[in-house]
Amino acid sequence: MPAENAVQVSVSYHGLDHDEETVEVEPGTSFDAFLRERDIHPETVLVFLDGDVVPEQTEIPPETDVRILRIISGGEADKRPKR
């Protein structure tokens, strides 16, 4: 059941593969926490918000389109949930 105050986030993963998903996160969640929950190390990606790279400590705003560009691949850093 979605949380009543959850923030909708549309996420696009870019790299060798391309994947998209819509997820709900708690208000106040940072991009760093969002990535780590998905076993993505923030140091291995660039996060774009409205066309600009954002620091990983930035809170995810409501109704956001996030683009995650993988800049390092391989090993543990390349893990993310498979569907």
Backbone as numpy.savetxt, mean C-alpha at the origin, in Angstrom:
# Nx Ny Nz CAx CAy CAz Cx Cy Cz
-16.83 -8.27 8.45 -17.68 -7.08 8.45 -16.79 -5.84 8.45
-16.99 -4.93 7.51 -16.17 -3.73 7.46 -16.37 -2.86 8.69
-15.29 -2.25 9.13 -15.38 -1.33 10.26 -16.20 -0.12 9.85
-16.97 0.39 10.79 -17.87 1.51 10.49 -17.12 2.74 9.99
-15.93 2.98 10.55 -15.18 4.18 10.18 -13.98 3.85 9.30
-14.00 2.71 8.61 -12.87 2.29 7.79 -12.67 3.23 6.61
-11.42 3.35 6.19 -11.03 4.15 5.05 -10.88 3.22 3.85
-11.56 3.53 2.74 -11.44 2.75 1.51 -10.17 3.18 0.77
-9.37 2.21 0.38 -8.14 2.50 -0.34 -8.08 1.61 -1.57
-7.89 2.22 -2.73 -7.69 1.47 -3.96 -6.19 1.38 -4.20
-5.67 0.16 -4.27 -4.23 -0.05 -4.35 -3.87 -0.69 -5.68
-2.89 -0.14 -6.36 -2.32 -0.73 -7.57 -0.87 -1.08 -7.29
-0.51 -2.34 -7.52 0.88 -2.78 -7.38 1.49 -2.80 -8.76
2.64 -2.17 -8.93 3.31 -2.12 -10.23 4.70 -2.71 -10.08
5.10 -3.46 -11.03 6.42 -4.09 -11.05 6.38 -5.08 -12.19
6.98 -6.23 -11.99 6.91 -7.26 -13.02 5.49 -7.76 -13.20
4.75 -7.75 -12.10 3.33 -8.11 -12.18 2.51 -6.86 -11.87
1.26 -6.90 -12.21 0.37 -5.76 -11.95 -0.86 -6.32 -11.26
-1.20 -5.76 -10.13 -2.33 -6.24 -9.37 -3.05 -5.04 -8.77
-4.35 -5.15 -8.61 -5.13 -4.09 -7.99 -6.08 -4.68 -6.98
-6.34 -3.94 -5.93 -7.31 -4.37 -4.93 -7.87 -3.15 -4.22
-9.04 -3.30 -3.65 -9.62 -2.27 -2.80 -9.65 -2.84 -1.40
-9.10 -2.10 -0.47 -9.01 -2.56 0.91 -9.56 -1.49 1.85
-9.88 -1.91 3.06 -10.31 -0.98 4.09 -9.26 -0.95 5.18
-8.92 0.25 5.63 -7.95 0.41 6.71 -8.55 1.32 7.77
-8.04 1.19 8.97 -8.49 2.04 10.07 -8.01 3.47 9.84
-8.82 4.46 10.17 -8.37 5.85 10.06 -7.08 6.05 10.86
-6.17 6.84 10.33 -4.91 7.10 11.01 -3.81 6.12 10.66
-4.12 5.11 9.84 -3.11 4.13 9.44 -2.09 4.80 8.51
-0.82 4.56 8.78 0.23 5.11 7.92 0.51 4.15 6.77
1.13 4.67 5.73 1.52 3.81 4.62 2.49 2.73 5.11
3.38 3.09 6.04 4.33 2.14 6.60 3.60 0.95 7.22
2.62 1.21 8.06 1.85 0.14 8.71 1.07 -0.67 7.68
0.49 0.01 6.71 -0.27 -0.64 5.65 0.61 -1.63 4.89
1.80 -1.20 4.52 2.72 -2.06 3.77 3.19 -3.23 4.62
3.56 -2.96 5.86 4.08 -4.03 6.73 3.02 -5.09 7.02
1.75 -4.69 7.11 0.67 -5.66 7.31 0.59 -6.63 6.13
1.08 -6.21 4.98 1.06 -7.05 3.78 2.41 -7.68 3.48
3.30 -7.65 4.47 4.65 -8.21 4.33 5.42 -7.57 3.18
5.20 -6.26 2.98 5.96 -5.50 2.00 6.86 -4.55 2.80
8.15 -4.66 2.60 9.07 -3.78 3.31 9.03 -2.40 2.65
8.72 -1.35 3.41 8.60 0.00 2.83 9.85 0.46 2.08
11.01 -0.07 2.46 12.25 0.34 1.80 12.34 -0.18 0.37
11.48 -1.12 0.00 11.57 -1.74 -1.32 10.58 -1.17 -2.33
9.82 -0.18 -1.93 8.80 0.36 -2.82 8.77 1.89 -2.76
8.15 2.48 -3.77 7.79 3.89 -3.74 6.27 3.94 -3.69
5.73 4.80 -2.85 4.29 4.96 -2.73 3.91 6.30 -3.34
2.97 6.26 -4.29 2.51 7.47 -4.95 1.09 7.79 -4.51
0.85 9.04 -4.19 -0.47 9.53 -3.81 -0.71 10.78 -4.65
-1.74 10.76 -5.47 -2.04 11.88 -6.36 -0.84 12.27 -7.21
-0.09 11.27 -7.67 1.03 11.52 -8.56 2.34 11.89 -7.89
2.34 12.05 -6.57 3.56 12.42 -5.86 4.01 11.29 -4.95
5.33 11.12 -4.83 5.87 10.15 -3.88 5.64 10.70 -2.48
5.17 9.84 -1.57 4.89 10.28 -0.20 5.78 9.52 0.78
6.14 10.16 1.90 6.90 9.47 2.95 6.07 8.35 3.55
6.74 7.29 3.99 6.02 6.14 4.53 5.25 6.45 5.81
5.61 7.50 6.52 4.92 7.85 7.76 3.60 8.58 7.52
3.32 8.94 6.28 2.10 9.67 5.94 0.87 8.83 6.24
-0.14 9.47 6.86 -1.42 8.78 7.09 -2.16 8.64 5.78
-2.85 7.51 5.63 -3.62 7.27 4.42 -4.92 8.07 4.49
-5.13 9.01 3.57 -6.37 9.79 3.59 -7.54 8.98 3.06
-8.78 9.37 3.42 -9.97 8.66 2.93 -10.07 8.71 1.41
-10.73 7.66 0.85 -11.01 7.58 -0.59 -9.75 7.85 -1.41
-8.74 7.06 -1.17 -7.43 7.26 -1.76 -7.14 6.25 -2.85
-6.51 6.71 -3.93 -5.94 5.81 -4.93 -4.44 5.80 -4.68
-3.93 4.64 -4.30 -2.52 4.48 -3.97 -1.86 3.64 -5.05
-0.70 4.05 -5.48 0.08 3.26 -6.43 1.38 2.87 -5.74
1.65 1.57 -5.75 2.85 1.07 -5.11 3.77 0.54 -6.20
4.93 1.15 -6.34 5.90 0.77 -7.35 7.04 0.04 -6.67
7.21 -1.24 -7.01 8.29 -2.04 -6.43 9.60 -1.66 -7.10
10.58 -1.25 -6.29 11.87 -0.84 -6.84 12.96 -1.87 -6.58
12.70 -2.82 -5.70 13.63 -3.91 -5.41 12.81 -5.18 -5.41
13.31 -6.23 -6.02 12.57 -7.49 -5.99 13.50 -8.62 -5.59
12.88 -9.70 -5.15 13.63 -10.88 -4.78 13.69 -11.07 -3.28
13.85 -12.31 -2.85 14.01 -12.62 -1.44 12.79 -12.27 -0.62
13.01 -12.03 0.65 11.93 -11.72 1.59 11.22 -10.41 1.23
11.94 -9.48 0.65 11.35 -8.18 0.34 10.30 -8.26 -0.75
10.28 -9.35 -1.50 9.35 -9.48 -2.61 8.04 -10.15 -2.21
7.84 -10.44 -0.93 6.63 -11.15 -0.52 5.46 -10.19 -0.36
4.35 -10.59 -0.84 3.08 -9.93 -0.56 2.00 -10.98 -0.76
0.85 -10.77 -0.18 -0.19 -11.80 -0.26 -0.55 -12.12 -1.71
-0.66 -13.38 -1.99 -1.10 -13.83 -3.31 -2.57 -14.18 -3.24
-3.30 -13.85 -4.29 -4.72 -14.17 -4.31 -4.99 -15.25 -5.29
